[in-house]
Coordinates of C-alpha atoms and ligand atoms in Angstrom, one line a residue:
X1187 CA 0.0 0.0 0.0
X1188 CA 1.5 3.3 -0.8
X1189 CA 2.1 6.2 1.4
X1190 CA 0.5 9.2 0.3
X1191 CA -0.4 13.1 1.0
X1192 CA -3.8 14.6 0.6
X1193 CA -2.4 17.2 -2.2
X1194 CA -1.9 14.0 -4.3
X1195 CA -4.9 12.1 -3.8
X1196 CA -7.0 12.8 -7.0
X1197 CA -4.1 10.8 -8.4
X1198 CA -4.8 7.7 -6.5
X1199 CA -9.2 7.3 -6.8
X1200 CA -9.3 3.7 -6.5
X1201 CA -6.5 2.1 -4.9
X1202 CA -6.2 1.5 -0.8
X1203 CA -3.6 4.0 0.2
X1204 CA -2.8 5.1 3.3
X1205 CA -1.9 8.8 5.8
X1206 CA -0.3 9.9 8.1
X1207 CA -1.7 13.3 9.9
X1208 CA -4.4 14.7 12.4
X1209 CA -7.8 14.7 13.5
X1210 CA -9.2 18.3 12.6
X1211 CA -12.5 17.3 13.4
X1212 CA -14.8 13.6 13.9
X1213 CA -18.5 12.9 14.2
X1214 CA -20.5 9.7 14.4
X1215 CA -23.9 8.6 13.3
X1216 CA -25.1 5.3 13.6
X1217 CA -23.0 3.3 12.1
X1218 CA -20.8 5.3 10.3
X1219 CA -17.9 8.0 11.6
X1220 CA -17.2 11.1 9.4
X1221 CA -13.2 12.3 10.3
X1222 CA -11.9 15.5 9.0
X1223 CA -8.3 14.5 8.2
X1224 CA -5.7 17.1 7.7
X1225 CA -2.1 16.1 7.3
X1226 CA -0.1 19.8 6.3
X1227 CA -1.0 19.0 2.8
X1228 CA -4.3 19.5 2.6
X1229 CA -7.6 18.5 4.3
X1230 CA -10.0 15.3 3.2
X1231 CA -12.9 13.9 4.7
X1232 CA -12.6 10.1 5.5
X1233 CA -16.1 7.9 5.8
X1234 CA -15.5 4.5 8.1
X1235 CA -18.5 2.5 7.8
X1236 CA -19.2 0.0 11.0
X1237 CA -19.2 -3.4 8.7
X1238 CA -16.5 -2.6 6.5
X1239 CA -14.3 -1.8 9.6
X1240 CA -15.5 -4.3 12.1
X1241 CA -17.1 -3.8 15.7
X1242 CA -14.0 -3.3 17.5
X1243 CA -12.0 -1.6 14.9
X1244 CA -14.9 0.9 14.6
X1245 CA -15.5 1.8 18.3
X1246 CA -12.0 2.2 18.6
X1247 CA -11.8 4.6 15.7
X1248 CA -14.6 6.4 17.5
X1249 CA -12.1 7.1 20.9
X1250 CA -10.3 9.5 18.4
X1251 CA -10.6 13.3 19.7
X1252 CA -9.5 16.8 18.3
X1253 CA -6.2 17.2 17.2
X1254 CA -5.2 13.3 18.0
X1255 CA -2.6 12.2 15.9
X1256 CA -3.6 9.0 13.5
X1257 CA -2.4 6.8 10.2
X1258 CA -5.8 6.4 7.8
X1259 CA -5.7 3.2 5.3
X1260 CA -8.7 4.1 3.1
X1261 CA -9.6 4.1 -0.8
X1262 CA -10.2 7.9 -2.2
X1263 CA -13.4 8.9 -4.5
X1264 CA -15.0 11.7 -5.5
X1265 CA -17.1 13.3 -3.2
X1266 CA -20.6 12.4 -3.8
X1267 CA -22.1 16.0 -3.4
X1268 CA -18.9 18.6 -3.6
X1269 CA -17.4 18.6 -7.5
X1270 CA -13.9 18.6 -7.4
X1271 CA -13.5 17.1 -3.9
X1272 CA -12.8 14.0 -2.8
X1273 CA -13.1 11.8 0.7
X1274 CA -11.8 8.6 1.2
X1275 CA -13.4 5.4 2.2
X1276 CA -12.1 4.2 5.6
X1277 CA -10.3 0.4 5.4
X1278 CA -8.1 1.1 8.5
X1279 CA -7.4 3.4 11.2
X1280 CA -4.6 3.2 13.7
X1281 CA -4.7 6.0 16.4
X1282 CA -1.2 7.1 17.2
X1283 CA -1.6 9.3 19.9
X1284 CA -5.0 9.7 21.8
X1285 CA -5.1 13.7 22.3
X1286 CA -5.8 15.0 25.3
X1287 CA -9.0 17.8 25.0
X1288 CA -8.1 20.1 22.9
X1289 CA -7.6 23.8 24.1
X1290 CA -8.3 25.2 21.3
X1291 CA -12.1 25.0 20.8
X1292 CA -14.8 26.7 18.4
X1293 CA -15.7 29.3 20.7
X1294 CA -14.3 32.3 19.9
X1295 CA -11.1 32.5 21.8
X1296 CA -9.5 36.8 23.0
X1297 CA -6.0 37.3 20.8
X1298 CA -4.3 36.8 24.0
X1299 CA -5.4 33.3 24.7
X1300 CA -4.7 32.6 20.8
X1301 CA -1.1 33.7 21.1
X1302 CA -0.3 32.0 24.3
X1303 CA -1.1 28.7 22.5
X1304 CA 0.3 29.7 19.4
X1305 CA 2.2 26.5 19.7
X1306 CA -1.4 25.1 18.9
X1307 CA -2.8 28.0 16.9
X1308 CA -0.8 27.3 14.4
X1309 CA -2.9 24.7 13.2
X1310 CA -6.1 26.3 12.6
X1311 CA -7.3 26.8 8.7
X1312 CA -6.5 30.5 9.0
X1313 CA -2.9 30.0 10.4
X1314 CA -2.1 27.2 8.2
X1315 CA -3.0 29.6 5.0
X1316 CA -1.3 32.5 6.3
X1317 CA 2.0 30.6 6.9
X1318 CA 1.8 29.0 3.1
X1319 CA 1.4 32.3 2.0
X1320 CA 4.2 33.4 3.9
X1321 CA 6.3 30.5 2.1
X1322 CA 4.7 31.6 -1.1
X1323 CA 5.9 35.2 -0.9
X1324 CA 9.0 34.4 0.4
X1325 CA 10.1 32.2 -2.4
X1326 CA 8.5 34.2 -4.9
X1327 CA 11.1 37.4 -3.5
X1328 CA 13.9 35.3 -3.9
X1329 CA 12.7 33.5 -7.2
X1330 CA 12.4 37.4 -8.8
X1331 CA 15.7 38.7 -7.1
X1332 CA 17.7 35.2 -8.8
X1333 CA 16.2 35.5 -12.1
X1334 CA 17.3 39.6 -12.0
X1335 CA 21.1 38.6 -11.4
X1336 CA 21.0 39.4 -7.4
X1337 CA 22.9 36.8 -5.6
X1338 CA 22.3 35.9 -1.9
X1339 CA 24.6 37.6 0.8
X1340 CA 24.1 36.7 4.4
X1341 CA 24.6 39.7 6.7
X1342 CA 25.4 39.4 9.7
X1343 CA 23.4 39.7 12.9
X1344 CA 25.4 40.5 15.8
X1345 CA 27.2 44.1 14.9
X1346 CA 29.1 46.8 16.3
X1347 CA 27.4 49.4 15.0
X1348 CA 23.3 50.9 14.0
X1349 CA 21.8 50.4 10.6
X1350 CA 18.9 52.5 11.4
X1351 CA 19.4 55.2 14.1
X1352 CA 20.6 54.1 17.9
X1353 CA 16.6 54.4 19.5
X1354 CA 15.7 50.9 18.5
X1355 CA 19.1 48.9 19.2
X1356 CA 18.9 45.7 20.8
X1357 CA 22.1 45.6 23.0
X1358 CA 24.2 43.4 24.4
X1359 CA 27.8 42.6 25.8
X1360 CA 30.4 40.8 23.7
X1361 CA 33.0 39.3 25.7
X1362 CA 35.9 41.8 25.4
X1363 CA 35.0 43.5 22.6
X1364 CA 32.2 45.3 24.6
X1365 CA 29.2 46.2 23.0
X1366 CA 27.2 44.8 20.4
X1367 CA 23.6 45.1 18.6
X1368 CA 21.3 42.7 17.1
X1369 CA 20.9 44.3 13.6
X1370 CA 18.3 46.2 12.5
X1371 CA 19.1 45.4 8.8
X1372 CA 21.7 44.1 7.0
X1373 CA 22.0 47.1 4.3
X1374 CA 25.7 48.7 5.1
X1375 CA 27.1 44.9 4.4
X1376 CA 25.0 44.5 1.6
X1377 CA 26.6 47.5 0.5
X1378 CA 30.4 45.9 0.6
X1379 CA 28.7 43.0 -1.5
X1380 CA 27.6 44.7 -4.4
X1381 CA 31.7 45.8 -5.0
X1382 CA 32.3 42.1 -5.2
X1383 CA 29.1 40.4 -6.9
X1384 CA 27.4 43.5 -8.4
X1385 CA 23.9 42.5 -7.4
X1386 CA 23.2 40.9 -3.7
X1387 CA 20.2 40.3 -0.8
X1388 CA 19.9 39.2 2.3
X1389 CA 17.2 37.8 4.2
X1390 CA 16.7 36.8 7.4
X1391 CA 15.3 38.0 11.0
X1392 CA 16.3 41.5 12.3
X1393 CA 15.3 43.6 15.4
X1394 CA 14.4 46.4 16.8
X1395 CA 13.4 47.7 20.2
X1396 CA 10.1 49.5 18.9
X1397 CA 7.9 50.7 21.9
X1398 CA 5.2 50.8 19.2
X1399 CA 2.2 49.5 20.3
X1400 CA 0.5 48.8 16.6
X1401 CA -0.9 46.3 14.7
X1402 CA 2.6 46.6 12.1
X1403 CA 5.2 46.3 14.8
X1404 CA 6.9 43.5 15.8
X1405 CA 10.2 43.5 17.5
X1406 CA 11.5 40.2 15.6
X1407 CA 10.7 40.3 11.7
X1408 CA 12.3 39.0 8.7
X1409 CA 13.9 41.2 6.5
X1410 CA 15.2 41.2 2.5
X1411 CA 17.7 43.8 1.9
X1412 CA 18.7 44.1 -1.6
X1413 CA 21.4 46.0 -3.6
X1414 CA 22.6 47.1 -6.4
X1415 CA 25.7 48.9 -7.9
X1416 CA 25.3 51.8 -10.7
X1417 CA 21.1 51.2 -10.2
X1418 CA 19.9 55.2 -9.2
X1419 CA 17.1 56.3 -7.6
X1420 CA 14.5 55.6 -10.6
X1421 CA 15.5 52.2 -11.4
X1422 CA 15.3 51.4 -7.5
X1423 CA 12.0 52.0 -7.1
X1424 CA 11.3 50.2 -10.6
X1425 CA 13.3 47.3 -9.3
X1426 CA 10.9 47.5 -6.4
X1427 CA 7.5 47.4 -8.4
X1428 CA 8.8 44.6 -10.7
X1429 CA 9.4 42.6 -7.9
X1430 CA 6.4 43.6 -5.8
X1431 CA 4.2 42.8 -9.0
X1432 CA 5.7 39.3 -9.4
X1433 CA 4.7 38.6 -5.5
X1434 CA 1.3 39.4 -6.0
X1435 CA 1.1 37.2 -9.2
X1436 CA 2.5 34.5 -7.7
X1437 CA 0.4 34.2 -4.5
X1438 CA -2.5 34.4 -6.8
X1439 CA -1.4 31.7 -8.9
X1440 CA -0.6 29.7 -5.8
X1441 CA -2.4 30.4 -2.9
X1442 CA -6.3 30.1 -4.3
X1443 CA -7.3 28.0 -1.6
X1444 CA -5.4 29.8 0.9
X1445 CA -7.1 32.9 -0.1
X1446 CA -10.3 31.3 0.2
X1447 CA -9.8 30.3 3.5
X1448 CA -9.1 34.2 4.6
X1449 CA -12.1 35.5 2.2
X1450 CA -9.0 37.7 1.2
X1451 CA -10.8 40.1 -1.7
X1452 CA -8.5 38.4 -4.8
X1453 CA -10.0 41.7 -7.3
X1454 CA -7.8 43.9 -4.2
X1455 CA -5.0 41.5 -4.9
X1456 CA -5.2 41.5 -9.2
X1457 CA -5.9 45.4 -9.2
X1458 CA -2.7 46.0 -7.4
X1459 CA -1.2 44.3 -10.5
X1460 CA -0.8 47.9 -12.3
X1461 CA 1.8 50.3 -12.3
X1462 CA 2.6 52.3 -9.2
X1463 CA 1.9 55.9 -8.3
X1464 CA 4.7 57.7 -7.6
X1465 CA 4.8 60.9 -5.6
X1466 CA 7.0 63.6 -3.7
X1467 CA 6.8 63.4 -0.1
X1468 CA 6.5 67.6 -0.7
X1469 CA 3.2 66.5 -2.8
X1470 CA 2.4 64.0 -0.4
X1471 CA 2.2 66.7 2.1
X1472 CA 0.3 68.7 0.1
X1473 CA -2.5 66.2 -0.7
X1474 CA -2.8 65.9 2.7
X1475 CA -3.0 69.3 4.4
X1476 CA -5.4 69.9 1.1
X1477 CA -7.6 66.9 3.1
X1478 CA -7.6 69.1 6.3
X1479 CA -4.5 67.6 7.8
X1480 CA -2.6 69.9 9.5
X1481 CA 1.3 68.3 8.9
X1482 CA 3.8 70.5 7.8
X1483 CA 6.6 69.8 4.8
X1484 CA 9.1 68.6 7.4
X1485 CA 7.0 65.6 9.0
X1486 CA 7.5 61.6 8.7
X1487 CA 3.7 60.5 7.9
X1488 CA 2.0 58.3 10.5
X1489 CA -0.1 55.3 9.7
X1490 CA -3.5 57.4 9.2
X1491 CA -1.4 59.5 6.6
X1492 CA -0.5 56.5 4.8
X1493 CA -3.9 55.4 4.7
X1494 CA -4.7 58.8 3.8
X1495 CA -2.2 59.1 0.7
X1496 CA -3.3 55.3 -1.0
X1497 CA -7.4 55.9 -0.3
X1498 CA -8.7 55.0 -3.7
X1499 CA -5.3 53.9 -5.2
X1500 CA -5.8 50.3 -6.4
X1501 CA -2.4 50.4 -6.6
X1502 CA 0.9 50.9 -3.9
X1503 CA 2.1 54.3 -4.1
X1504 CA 5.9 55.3 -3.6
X1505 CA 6.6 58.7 -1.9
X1506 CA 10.1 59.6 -2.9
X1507 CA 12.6 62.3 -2.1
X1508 CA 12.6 63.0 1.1
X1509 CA 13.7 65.8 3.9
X1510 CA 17.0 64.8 4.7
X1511 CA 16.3 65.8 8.3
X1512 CA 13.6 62.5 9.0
X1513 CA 15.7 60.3 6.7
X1514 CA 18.7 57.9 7.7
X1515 CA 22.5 59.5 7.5
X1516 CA 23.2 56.9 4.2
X1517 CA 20.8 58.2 1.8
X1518 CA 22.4 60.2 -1.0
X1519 CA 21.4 63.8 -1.6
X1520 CA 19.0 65.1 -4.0
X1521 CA 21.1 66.5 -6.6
X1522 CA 18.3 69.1 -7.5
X1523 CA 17.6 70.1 -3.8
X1524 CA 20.2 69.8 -0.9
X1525 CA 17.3 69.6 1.8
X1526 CA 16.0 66.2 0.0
X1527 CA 17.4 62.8 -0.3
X1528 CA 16.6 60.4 -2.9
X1529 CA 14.8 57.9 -0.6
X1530 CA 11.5 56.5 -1.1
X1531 CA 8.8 54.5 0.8
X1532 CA 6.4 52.2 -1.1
X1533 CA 3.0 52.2 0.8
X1534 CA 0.5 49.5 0.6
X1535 CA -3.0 49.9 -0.7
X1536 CA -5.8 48.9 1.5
X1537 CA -4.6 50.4 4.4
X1538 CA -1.5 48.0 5.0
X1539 CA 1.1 50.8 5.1
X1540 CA 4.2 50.8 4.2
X1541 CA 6.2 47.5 3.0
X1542 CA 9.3 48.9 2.1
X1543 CA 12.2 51.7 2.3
X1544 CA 14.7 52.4 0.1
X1545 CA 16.7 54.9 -1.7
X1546 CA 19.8 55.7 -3.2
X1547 CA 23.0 55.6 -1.1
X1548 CA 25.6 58.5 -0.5
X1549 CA 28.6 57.7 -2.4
X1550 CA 31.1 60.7 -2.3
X1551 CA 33.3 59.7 1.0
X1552 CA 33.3 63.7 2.4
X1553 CA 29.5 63.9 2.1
X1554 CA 29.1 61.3 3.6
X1555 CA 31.4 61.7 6.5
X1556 CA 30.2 64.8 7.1
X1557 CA 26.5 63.6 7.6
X1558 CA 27.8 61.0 10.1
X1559 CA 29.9 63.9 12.0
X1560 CA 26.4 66.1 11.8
X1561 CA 24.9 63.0 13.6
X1562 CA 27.4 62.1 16.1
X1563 CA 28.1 58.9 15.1
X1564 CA 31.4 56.8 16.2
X1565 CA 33.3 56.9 13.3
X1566 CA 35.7 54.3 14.4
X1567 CA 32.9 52.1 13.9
X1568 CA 32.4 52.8 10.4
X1569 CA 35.0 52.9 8.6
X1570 CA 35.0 49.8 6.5
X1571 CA 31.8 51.8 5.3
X1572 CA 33.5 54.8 4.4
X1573 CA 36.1 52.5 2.8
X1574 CA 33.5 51.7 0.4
X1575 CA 33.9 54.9 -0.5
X1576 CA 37.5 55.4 -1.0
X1577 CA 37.8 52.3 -2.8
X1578 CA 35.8 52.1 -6.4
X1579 CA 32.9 53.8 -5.2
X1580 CA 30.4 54.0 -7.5
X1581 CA 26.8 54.9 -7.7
X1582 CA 24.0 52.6 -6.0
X1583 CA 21.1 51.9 -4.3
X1584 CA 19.0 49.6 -2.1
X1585 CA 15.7 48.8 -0.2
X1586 CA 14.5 46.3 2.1
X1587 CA 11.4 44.9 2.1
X1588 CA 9.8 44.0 5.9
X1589 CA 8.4 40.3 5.1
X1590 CA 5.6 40.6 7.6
X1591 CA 4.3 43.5 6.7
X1592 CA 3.5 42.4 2.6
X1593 CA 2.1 38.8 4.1
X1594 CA 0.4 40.7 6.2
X1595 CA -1.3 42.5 2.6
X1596 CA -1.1 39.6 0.7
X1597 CA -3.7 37.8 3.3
X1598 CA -5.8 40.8 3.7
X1599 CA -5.3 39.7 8.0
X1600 CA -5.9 43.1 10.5
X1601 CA -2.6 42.0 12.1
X1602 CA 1.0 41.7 11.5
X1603 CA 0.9 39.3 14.6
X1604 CA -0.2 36.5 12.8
X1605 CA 2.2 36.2 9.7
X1606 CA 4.9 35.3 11.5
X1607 CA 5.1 31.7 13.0
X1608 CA 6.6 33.2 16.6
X1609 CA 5.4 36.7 17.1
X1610 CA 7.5 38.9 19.5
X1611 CA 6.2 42.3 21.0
X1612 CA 7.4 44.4 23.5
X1613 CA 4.2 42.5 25.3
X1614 CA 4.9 39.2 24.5
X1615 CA 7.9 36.4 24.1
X1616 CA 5.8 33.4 25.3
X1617 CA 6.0 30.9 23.9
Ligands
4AD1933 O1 12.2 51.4 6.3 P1 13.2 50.5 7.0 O2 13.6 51.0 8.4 O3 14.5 50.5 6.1 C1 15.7 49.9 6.4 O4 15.9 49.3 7.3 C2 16.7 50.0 5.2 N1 18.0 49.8 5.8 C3 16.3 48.9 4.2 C4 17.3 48.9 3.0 O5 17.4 50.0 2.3 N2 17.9 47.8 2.8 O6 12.7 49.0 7.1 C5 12.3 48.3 5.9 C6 11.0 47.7 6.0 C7 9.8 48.7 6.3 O7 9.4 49.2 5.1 C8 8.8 47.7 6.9 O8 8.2 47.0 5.9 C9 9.6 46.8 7.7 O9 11.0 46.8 7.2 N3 9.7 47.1 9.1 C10 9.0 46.5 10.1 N4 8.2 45.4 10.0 C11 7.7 44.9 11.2 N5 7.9 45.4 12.4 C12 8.7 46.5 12.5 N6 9.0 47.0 13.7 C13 9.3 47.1 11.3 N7 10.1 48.1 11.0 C14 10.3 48.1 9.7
MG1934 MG1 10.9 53.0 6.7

């Protein structure tokens, strides 16, 4: 008898095969038992009728609760009402583990019961499609970056120094050397890469010590960094769409069910599919104080701005060139305006905010240092990034993608807390 997964099983109607999974759900009535089998492939329903089975056989199938863990002999069919579906006609059932009552019920169960058994949650319909989307969307970034000549660069995590400003470091002692950070993003090493392999990413978990309180922070998240050598400021933000666009694309071609599952509004998803806005942060300012919005030129925009600026936009919308004064020490100056930097944010549509930063980088070695001198910041601790500098510097640019945040989109979920298997907060580590 062969060993099978419920994704395969249309492949196998007729012949006894057998699987290996969980109990998402049983009923009995009379003589037959109805189990709703998942395995992490898929779900099936599987019908043991009392003769086929046998007396003892069937009462012992019938001890089976929630979530206990259990091999399935059976023969799949069609479904005999659902088209396209397919249950399976019980020949065997061996329980392997008898599970104790589940805690996870179908009440309706507070967020903060949820995540302290996210260890369980995990395995509810919803989870289980937001953490295959998550796999979708993160192979689908790496699939677009691979096929556009960007090779993989693993940054590291512990550092001596701040990617992104010193208010949301992680700190902690190493040995002699003294302090160290858990990184924020891997960017300024990305940076060495391109000078060796032109193109480069990284992706992988970064931190930061955000007292946010919000429904898009989390203080553990994975980050892609990627980077480029002599790409400017337009073909960074065109790099950004393409790849954007191939994302969504891809987790509608292979994430239907998984959709279904969230009633995630696919038209949203397929609209989103057209070239992006692109605007000033000066004319994104603008728009806004022409809403009633009393921000001035010099602001960063807060989440109700950014829901403000992409209201009616089908599509994400970058806002590019930025003051200088809100924006991180690396990004290069606006050659046409000395107060802006040619940084840009690409905001989600829908409400989900931004999903990535980016911008051009500084790459004349006295503008630079004098940016980090206007900042305070330790020089000793960067000067293999000034070196870049010194050493065949050439024009580039960059952007990193926060992984949660466009899962978080993609799904069409309220909060960022779900897309990641582990969520960590400034409220929460357990479990
Ligand atoms: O805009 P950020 O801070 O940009 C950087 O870190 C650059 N060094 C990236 C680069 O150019 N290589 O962060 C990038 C993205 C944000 O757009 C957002 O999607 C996500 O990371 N992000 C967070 N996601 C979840 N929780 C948080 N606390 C996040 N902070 C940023
Ligand atoms: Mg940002």
């Amino acid at each position: 008898m062969q060993d099978i997964i419920v994704k395969d099983i249309a492949a196998h109607l007729g012949e006894e095969v057998r699987l290996q999974g969980w109990v998402r759900n049983i009923r009995s009535s009379g003589k037959l038992l109805f189990i709703i089998f998942r395995d992490g492939s898929g779900e099936v329903q599987a019908v043991a009728f009392k003769p086929d089975l046998g007396e003892e056989a069937f009462e012992e199938a019938k001890r089976l609760s929630l979530e206990s863990s259990v091999i399935i002999c059976g023969v799949p069919k069609e479904h005999q009402k659902l088209a396209g579906q397919y249950e399976l006609s019980v020949t065997q059932v061996q329980a392997v583990q008898i599970a104790e009552e589940y805690p996870i019920g179908k009440k309706e169960h507070g967020p903060d019961f949820l995540l302290s058994n996210r260890h369980l949650w995990i395995r509810s319909p919803k989870q289980w499609a937001i953490l295959r989307i998550r796999h979708t969307v993160y192979f689908a970034i790496c699939e677009y970056l691979n096929d556009n000549n960007f090779f993989r660069f693993d940054s590291p995590i512990l550092t001596p120094n701040a990617c992104e400003g010193t208010t949301t470091l992680f700190e902690l002692e190493y040995f002699d050397e003294g302090q160290a950070y858990l990184s924020q993003s891997g960017q300024l090493y990305l940076e060495t890469g391109i000078m060796s392999l032109g193109r480069v990413y990284d992706f992988g978990p970064v931190f930061r010590a955000e007292r946010s309180k919000t429904r898009k922070h989390l203080t553990e998240f994975w980050m892609m960094d990627a980077e480029a050598a002599y790409v400017e400021h337009a073909e960074n933000m065109a790099i950004q769409e393409g790849l954007i666009r191939h994302v969504i694309r891809s987790v509608l071609a292979r994430c239907d069910k998984e959709l279904d599952i969230l009633e995630r509004d696919k038209d949203a998803l397929k609209a989103a599919d057209t070239p992006f806005k692109r605007m000033t942060h000066y004319e994104a300012i603008e728009y806004l104080r022409s809403k009633g919005s009393e921000i001035d030129h010099g602001s960063d925009l807060g989440a109700a701005d950014e829901v403000m600026l992409t209201e009616g936009s089908p599509v994400p919308v970058f806002i590019e060139k930025w003051p200088k004064a809100i924006k991180a020490f690396y990004m290069k100056r606006d050659p046409e305006n000395d107060d802006l930097v040619l940084g840009s944010d690409l905001i989600a549509p829908e409400g989900f905010g931004e999903i990535i930063g980016g911008s051009q980088r500084e790459d004349d070695h006295d503008l630079l240092l004098g940016r980090m001198q206007a900042e305070n910041m330790p020089i000793e601790d960067y000067q293999w990034y000034l070196d870049l500098r010194k050493y065949g510097s050439v024009p580039h640019s960059g952007f990193g993608i926060g992984l949660e945040r466009l899962v978080t989109w993609m799904s069409g979920i309220h909060h960022i807390r779900e897309t990641i298997p582990f969520p960590r907060m400034i409220y929460r580590i357990y479990p």
